[in-house]
PDB file of C-alpha atoms (C1' of nucleotides) in Angstrom:
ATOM      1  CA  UNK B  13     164.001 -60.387-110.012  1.00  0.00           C
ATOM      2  CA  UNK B  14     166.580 -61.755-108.006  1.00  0.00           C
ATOM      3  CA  UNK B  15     168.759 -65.071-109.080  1.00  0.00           C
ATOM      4  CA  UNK B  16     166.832 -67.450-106.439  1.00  0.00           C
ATOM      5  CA  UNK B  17     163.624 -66.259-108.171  1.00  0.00           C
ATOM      6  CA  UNK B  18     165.138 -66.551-111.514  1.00  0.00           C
ATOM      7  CA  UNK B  19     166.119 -70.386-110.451  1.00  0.00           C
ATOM      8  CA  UNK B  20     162.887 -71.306-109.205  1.00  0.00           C
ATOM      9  CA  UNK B  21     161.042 -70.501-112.091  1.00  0.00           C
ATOM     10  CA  UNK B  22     163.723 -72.734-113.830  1.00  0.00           C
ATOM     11  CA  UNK B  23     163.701 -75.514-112.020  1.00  0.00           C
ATOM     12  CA  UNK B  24     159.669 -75.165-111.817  1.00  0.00           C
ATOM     13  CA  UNK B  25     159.647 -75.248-115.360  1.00  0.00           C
ATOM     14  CA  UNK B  26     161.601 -77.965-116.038  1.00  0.00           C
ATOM     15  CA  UNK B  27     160.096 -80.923-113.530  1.00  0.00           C
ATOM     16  CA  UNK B  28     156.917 -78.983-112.634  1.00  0.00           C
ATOM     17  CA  UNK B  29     154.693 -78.563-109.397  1.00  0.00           C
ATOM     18  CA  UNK B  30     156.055 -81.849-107.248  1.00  0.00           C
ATOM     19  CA  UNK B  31     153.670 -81.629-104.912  1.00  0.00           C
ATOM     20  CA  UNK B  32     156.045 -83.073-101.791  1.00  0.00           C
ATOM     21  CA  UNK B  33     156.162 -85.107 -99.233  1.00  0.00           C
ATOM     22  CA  UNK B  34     154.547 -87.836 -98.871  1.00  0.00           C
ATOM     23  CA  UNK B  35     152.609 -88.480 -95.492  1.00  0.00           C
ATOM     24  CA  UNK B  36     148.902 -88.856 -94.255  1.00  0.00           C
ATOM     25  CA  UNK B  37     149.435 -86.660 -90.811  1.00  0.00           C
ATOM     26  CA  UNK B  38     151.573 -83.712 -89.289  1.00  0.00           C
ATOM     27  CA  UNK B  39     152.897 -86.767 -87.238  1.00  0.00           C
ATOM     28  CA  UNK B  40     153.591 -88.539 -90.160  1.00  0.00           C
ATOM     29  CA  UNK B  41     155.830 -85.771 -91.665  1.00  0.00           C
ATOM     30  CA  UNK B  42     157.676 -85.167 -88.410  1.00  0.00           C
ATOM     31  CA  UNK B  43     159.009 -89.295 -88.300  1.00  0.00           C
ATOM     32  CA  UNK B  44     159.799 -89.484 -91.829  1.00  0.00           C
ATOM     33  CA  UNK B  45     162.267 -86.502 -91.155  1.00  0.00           C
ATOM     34  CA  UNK B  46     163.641 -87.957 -88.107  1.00  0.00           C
ATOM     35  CA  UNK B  47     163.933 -91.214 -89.858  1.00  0.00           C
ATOM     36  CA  UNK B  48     165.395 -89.338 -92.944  1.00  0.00           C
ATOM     37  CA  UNK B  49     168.656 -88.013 -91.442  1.00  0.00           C
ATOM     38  CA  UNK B  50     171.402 -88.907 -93.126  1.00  0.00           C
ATOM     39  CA  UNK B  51     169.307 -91.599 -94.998  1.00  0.00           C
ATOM     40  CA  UNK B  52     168.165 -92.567 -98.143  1.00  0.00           C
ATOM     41  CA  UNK B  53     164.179 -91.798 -98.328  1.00  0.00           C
ATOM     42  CA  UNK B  54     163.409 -95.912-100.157  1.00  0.00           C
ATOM     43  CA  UNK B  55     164.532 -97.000 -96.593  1.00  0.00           C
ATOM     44  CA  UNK B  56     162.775 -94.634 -94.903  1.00  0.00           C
ATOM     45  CA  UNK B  57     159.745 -95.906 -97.182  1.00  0.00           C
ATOM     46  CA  UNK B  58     160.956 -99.742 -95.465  1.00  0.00           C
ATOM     47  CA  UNK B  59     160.879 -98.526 -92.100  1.00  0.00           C
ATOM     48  CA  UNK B  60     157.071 -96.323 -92.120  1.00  0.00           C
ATOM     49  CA  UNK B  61     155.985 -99.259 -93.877  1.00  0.00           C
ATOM     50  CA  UNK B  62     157.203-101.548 -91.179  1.00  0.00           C
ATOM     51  CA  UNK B  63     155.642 -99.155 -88.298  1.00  0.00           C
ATOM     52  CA  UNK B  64     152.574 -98.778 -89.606  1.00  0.00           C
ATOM     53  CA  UNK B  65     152.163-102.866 -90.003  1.00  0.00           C
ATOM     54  CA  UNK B  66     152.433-103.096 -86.160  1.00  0.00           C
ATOM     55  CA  UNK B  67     151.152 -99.867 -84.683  1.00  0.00           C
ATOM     56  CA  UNK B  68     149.112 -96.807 -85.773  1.00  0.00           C
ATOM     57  CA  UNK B  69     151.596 -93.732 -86.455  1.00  0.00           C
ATOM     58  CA  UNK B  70     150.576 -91.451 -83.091  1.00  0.00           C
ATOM     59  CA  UNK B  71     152.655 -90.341 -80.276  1.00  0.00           C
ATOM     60  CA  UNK B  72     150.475 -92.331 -77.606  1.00  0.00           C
ATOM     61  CA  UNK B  73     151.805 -95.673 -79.969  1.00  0.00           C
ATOM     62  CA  UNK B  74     155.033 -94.416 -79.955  1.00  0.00           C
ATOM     63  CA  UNK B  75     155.771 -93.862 -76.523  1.00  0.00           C
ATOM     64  CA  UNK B  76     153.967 -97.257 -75.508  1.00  0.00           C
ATOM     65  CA  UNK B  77     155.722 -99.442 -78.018  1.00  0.00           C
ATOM     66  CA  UNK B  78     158.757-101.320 -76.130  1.00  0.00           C
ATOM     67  CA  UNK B  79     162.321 -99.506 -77.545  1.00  0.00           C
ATOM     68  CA  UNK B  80     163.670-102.580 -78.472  1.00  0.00           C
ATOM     69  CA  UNK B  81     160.818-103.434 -81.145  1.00  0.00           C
ATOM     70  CA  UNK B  82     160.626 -99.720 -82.501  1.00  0.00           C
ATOM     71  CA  UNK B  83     164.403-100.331 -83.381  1.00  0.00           C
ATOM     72  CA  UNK B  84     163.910-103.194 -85.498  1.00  0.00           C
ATOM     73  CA  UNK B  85     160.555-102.093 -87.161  1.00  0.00           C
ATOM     74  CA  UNK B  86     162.677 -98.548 -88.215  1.00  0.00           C
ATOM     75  CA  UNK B  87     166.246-100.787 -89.127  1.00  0.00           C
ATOM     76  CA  UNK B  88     166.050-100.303 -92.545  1.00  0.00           C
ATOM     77  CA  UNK B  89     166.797 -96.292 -92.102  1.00  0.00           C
ATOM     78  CA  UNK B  90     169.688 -96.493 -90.528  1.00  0.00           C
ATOM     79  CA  UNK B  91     170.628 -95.245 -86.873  1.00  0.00           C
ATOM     80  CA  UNK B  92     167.872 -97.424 -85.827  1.00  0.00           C
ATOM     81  CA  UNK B  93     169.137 -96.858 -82.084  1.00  0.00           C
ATOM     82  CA  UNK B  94     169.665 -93.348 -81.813  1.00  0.00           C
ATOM     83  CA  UNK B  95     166.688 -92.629 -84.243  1.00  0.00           C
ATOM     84  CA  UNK B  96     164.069 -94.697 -82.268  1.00  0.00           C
ATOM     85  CA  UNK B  97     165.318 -93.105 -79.317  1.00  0.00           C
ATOM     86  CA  UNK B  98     164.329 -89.610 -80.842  1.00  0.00           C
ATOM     87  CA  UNK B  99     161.253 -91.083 -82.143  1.00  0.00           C
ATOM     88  CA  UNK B 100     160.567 -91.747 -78.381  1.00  0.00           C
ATOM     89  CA  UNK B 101     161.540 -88.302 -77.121  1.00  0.00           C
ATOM     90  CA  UNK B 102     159.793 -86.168 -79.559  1.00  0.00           C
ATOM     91  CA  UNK B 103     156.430 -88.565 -79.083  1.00  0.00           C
ATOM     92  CA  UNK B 104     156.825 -88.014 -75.147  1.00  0.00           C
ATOM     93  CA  UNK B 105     157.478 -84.183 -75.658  1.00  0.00           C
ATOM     94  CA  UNK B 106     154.250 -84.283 -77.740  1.00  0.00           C
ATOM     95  CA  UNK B 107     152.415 -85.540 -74.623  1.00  0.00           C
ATOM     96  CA  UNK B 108     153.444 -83.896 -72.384  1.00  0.00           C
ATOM     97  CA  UNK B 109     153.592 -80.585 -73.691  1.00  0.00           C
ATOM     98  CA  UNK B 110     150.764 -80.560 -76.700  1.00  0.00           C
ATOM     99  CA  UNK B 111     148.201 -82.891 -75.297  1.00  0.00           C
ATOM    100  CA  UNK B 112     150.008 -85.156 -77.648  1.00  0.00           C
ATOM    101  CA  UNK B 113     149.280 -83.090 -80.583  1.00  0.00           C
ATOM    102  CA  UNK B 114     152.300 -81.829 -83.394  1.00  0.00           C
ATOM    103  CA  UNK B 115     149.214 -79.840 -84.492  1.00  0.00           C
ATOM    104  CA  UNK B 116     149.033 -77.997 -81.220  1.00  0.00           C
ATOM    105  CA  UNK B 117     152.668 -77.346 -81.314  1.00  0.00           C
ATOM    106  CA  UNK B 118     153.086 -75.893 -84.578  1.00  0.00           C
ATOM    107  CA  UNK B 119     149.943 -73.705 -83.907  1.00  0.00           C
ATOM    108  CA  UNK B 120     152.352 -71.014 -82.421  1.00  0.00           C
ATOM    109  CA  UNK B 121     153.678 -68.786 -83.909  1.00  0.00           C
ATOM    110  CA  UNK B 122     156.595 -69.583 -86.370  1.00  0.00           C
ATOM    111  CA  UNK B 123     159.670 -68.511 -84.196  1.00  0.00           C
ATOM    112  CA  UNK B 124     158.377 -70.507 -81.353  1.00  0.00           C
ATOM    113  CA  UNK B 125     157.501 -73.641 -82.583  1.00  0.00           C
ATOM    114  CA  UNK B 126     161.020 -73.335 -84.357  1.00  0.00           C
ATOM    115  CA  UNK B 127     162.535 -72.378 -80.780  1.00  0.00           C
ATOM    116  CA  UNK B 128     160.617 -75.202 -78.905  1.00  0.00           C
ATOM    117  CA  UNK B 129     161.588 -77.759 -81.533  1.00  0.00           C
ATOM    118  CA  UNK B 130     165.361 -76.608 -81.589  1.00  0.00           C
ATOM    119  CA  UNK B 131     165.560 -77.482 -77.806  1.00  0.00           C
ATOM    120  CA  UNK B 132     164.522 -81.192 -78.532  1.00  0.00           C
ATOM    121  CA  UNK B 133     167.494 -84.376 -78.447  1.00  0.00           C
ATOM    122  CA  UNK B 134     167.454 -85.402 -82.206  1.00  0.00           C
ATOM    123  CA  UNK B 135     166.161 -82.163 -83.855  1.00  0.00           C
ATOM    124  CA  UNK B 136     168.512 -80.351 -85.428  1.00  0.00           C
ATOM    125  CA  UNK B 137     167.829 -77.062 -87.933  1.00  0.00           C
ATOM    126  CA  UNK B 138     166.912 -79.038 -90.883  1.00  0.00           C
ATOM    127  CA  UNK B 139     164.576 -81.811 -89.150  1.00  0.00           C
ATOM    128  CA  UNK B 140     162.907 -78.462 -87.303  1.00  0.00           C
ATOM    129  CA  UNK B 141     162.292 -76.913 -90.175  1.00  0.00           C
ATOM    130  CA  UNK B 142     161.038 -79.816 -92.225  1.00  0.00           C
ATOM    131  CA  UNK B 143     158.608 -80.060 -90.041  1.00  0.00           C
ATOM    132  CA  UNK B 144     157.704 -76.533 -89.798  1.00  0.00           C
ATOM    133  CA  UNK B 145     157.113 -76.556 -93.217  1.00  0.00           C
ATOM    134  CA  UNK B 146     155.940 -79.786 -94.169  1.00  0.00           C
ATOM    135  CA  UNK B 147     154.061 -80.718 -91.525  1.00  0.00           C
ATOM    136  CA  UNK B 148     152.566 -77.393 -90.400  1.00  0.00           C
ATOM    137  CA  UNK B 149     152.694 -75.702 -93.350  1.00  0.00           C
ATOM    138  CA  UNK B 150     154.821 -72.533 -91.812  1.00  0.00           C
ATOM    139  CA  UNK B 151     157.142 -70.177 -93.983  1.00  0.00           C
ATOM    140  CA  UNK B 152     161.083 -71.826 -92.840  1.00  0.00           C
ATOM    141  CA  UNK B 153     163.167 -72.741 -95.568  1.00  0.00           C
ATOM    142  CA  UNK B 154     164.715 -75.854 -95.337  1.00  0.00           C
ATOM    143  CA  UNK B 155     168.512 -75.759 -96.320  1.00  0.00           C
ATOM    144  CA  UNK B 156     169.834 -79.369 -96.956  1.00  0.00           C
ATOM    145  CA  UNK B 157     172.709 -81.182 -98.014  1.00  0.00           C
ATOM    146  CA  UNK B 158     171.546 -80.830-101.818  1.00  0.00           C
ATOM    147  CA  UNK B 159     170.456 -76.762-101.233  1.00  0.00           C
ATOM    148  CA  UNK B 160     174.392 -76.503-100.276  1.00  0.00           C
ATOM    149  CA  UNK B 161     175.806 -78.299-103.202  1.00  0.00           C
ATOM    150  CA  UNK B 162     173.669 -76.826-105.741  1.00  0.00           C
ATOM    151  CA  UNK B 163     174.300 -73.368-104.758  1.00  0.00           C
ATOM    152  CA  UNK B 164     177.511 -74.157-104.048  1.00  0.00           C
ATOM    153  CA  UNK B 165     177.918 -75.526-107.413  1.00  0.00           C
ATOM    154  CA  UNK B 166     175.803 -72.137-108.938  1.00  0.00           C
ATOM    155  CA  UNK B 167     178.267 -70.281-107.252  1.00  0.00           C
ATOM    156  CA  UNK B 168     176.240 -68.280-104.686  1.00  0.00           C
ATOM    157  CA  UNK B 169     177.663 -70.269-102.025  1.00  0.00           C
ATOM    158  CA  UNK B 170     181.355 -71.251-101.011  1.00  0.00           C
ATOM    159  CA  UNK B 171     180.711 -74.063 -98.012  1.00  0.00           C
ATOM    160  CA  UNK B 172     181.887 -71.912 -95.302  1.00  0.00           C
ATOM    161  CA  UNK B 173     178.341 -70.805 -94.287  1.00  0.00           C
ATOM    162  CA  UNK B 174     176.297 -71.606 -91.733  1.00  0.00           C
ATOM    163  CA  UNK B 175     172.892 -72.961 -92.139  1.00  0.00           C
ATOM    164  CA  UNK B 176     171.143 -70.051 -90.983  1.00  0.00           C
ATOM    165  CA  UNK B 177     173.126 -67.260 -92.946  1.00  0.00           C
ATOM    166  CA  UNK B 178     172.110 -70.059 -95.789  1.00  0.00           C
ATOM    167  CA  UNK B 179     168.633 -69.911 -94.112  1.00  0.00           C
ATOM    168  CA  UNK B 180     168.225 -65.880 -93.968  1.00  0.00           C
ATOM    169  CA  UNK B 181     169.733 -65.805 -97.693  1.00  0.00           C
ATOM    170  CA  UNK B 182     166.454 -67.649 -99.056  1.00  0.00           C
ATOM    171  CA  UNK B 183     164.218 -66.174 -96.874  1.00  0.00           C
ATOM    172  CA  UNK B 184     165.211 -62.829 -97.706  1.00  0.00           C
ATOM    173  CA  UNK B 185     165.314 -63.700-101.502  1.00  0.00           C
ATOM    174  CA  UNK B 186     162.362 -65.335-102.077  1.00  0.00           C
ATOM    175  CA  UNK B 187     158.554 -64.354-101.263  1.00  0.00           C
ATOM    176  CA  UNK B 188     157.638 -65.756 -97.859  1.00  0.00           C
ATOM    177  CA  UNK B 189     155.151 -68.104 -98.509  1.00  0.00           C
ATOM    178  CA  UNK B 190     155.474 -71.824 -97.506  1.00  0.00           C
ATOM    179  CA  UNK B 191     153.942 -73.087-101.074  1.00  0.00           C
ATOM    180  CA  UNK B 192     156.744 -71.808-102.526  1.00  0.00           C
ATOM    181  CA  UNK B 193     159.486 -73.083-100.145  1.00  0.00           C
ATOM    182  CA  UNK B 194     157.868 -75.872-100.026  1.00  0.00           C
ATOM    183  CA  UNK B 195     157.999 -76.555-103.765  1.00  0.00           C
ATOM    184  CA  UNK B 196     161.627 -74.834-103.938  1.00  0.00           C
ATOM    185  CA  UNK B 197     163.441 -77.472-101.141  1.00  0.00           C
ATOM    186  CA  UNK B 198     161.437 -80.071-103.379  1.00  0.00           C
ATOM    187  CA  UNK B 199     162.224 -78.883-106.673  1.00  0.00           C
ATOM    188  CA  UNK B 200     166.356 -78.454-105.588  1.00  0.00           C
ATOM    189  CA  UNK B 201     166.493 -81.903-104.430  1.00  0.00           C
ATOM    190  CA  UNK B 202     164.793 -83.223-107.901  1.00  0.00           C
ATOM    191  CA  UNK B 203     167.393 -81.508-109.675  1.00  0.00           C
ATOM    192  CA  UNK B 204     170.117 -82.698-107.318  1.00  0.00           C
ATOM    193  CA  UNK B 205     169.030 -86.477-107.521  1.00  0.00           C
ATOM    194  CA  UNK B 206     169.307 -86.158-111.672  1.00  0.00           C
ATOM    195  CA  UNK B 207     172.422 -83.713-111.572  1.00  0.00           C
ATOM    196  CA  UNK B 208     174.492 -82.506-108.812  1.00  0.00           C
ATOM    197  CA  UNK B 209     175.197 -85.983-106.752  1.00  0.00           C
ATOM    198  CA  UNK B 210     178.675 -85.842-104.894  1.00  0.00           C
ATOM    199  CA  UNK B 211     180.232 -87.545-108.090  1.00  0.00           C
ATOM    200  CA  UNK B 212     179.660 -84.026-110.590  1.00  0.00           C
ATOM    201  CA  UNK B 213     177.584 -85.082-113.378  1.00  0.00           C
ATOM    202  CA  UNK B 214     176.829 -82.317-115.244  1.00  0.00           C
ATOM    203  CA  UNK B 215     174.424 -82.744-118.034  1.00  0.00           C
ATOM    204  CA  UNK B 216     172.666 -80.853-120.240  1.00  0.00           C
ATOM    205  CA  UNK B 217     169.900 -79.419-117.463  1.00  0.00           C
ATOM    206  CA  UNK B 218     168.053 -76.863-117.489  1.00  0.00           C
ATOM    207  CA  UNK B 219     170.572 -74.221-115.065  1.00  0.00           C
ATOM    208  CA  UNK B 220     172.927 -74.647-118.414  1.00  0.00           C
ATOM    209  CA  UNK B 221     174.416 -71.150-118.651  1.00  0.00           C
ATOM    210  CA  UNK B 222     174.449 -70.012-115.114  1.00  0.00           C
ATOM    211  CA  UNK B 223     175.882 -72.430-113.464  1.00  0.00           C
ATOM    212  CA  UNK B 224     179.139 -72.097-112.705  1.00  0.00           C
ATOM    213  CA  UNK B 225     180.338 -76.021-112.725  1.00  0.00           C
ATOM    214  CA  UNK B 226     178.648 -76.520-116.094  1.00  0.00           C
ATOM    215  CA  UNK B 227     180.743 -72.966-117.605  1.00  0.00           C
ATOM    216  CA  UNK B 228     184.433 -74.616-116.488  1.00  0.00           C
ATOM    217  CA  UNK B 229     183.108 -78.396-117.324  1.00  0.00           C
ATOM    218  CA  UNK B 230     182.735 -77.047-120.971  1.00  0.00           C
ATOM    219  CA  UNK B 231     186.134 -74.806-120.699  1.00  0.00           C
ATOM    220  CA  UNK B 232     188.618 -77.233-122.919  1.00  0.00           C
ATOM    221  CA  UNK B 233     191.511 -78.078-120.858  1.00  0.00           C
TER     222      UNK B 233
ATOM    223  C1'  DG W  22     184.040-103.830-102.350  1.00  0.00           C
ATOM    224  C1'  DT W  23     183.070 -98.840-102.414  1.00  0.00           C
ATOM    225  C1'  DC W  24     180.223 -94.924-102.403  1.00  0.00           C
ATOM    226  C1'  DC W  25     176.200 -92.544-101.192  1.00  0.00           C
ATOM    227  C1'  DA W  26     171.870 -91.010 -98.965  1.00  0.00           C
ATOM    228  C1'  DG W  27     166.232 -85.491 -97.825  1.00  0.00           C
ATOM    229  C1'  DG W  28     171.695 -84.982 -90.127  1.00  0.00           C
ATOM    230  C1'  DG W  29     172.740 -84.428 -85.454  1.00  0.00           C
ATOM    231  C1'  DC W  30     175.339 -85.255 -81.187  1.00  0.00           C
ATOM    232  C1'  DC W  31     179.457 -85.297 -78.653  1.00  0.00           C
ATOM    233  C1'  DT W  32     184.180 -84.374 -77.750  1.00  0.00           C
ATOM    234  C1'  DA W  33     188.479 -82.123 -78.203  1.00  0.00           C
ATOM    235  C1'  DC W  34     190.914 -78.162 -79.330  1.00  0.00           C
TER     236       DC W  34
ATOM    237  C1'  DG A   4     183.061 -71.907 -82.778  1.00  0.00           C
ATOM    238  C1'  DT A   5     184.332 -75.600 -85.341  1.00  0.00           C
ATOM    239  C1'  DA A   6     186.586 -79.804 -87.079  1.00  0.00           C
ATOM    240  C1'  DG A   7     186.321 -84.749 -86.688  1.00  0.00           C
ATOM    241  C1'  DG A   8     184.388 -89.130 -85.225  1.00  0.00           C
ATOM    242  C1'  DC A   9     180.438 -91.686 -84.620  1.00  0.00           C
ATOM    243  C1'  DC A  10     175.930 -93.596 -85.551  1.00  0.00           C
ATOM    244  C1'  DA A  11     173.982 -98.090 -89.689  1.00  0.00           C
ATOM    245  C1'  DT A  12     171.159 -99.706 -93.431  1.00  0.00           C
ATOM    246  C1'  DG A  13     170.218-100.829 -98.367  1.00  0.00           C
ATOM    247  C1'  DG A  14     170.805 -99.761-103.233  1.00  0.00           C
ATOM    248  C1'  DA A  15     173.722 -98.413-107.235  1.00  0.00           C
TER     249       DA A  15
END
DNA sequence: GTCCAGGGCCTAC
DNA sequence: GTAGGCCATGGA
C-alpha cells in the first residue's frame, strides 16, 4: 500500500467520513469556490448568506443582478471586486455555452470540462478542480494550500512543485474514485485546521511517527 | 496591531 | 517559467 493510502486511512480514522462541502446545487459549489480563494470559508458563509437573501443562487440571477450590488452582498469574502466580476463571467459563460447549466458543462468528459473551465478569467487549477469534484462529482484531486504544507511537512514534498506534478502524484497514488478524493482534500484540510497552520503546531495527532516535522520537533536541541 | 485564510492575475525579468 | 505585487474582509 502506498504512503498516500497509508495516510488516508489515518486521517479517516481519526476525524471520520466528513461528508464535505456544503451546498444545495452544482452552482452552489462552483460560487463558494470562487468566493473561497484566498478566503476564510465563515466569510464565505457571510457572503452566500447575503446572496441568497436578495436573489436565488442561478446564473440567469447572477448575470442580471447590477455589479455594483453583487459586490457588496459578497464583501465579507474578500476581493469583493475582482470576485463578483468572476462570479459574473463564469454565470455568463454558463449561458451562453451550457444553456445556463454547470450540470451540462461538467457532463463531458473529465479532461474537457477541466480544459473548458481552465480557459475561464478567475478559474485557476484549484477552483477548476473543486468544482470538478465537488460539484460534478468527477475524479480531479484538488491540491490546496493545506495539501502542500502537509505533505510538505510529511516530507513527500519540498515546495518546488508544481500543482499538477502535485496533482499527477495523488492521482497516480490513490484509487481514482471521486468519493475518495473527495473525502481525502476534506480530511487534509481537517487535519491542517487542528495541526499544520503556518505557525507549526505540532501536537500529538494521529500522523505521530511519520511525519517528519513531528520526528525533529521531538529531537532535543 | 499582526497574522491568517479552502487563489489567481498581471507584470517584469 | 517564475518570482513578486496586488486584490480585501473578518476572526483569532
Amino acid at each position: 500500500m502506498s504512503d498516500l493510502k497509508i495516510i488516508f486511512e489515518k486521517l479517516t480514522v481519526a476525524y471520520g467520513p466528513r461528508h464535505w462541502w456544503p451546498a444545495e446545487t452544482p452552482l452552489e459549489v462552483a460560487i463558494g469556490a470562487i468566493l473561497t480563494q484566498n478566503t476564510n470559508w465563515k466569510n464565505v458563509e457571510m457572503a452566500i448568506a447575503n446572496l441568497r437573501s436578495e436573489i436565488r443562487l442561478t446564473s440567469q440571477a447572477l448575470i442580471e443582478i447590477d455589479r455594483d450590488k453583487l459586490e457588496q452582498l459578497i464583501r465579507p469574502s474578500g476581493f469583493f471586486r475582482q470576485k463578483a466580476e468572476r462570479l459574473q463571467l463564469f454565470a455568463e459563460h454558463l449561458s451562453a455555452h451550457h444553456d445556463g447549466s454547470l450540470e451540462q458543462l461538467l457532463r463531458q468528459p473529465l479532461a474537457a470540462a477541466r480544459h473548458e473551465l481552465l480557459r475561464l478569467k478567475g478559474i485557476g487549477a484549484e477552483t477548476a478542480d473543486s468544482i470538478l469534484l465537488y460539484a460534478g462529482a468527477l475524479p480531479s484531486f484538488v491540491v490546496d494550500a493545506y495539501t502542500r504544507r502537509l505533505f510538505e511537512r510529511l516530507g513527500y514534498l519540498h515546495g518546488k512543485e508544481s500543482y499538477e506534478q502535485v496533482r499527477s502524484q495523488f492521482m497516480t497514488q490513490i484509487p481514482v474514485d471521486p468519493n475518495v478524493y473527495n473525502e481525502y482534500h476534506a480530511l487534509i484540510v481537517e487535519h491542517c485546521k487542528r495541526f499544520c497552520r503556518k505557525q507549526p503546531r505540532c501536537g500529538d495527532c494521529c500522523l505521530n511517527g511519520i511525519c517528519q516535522k513531528t520526528r525533529e520537533a521531538s529531537v532535543p536541541a
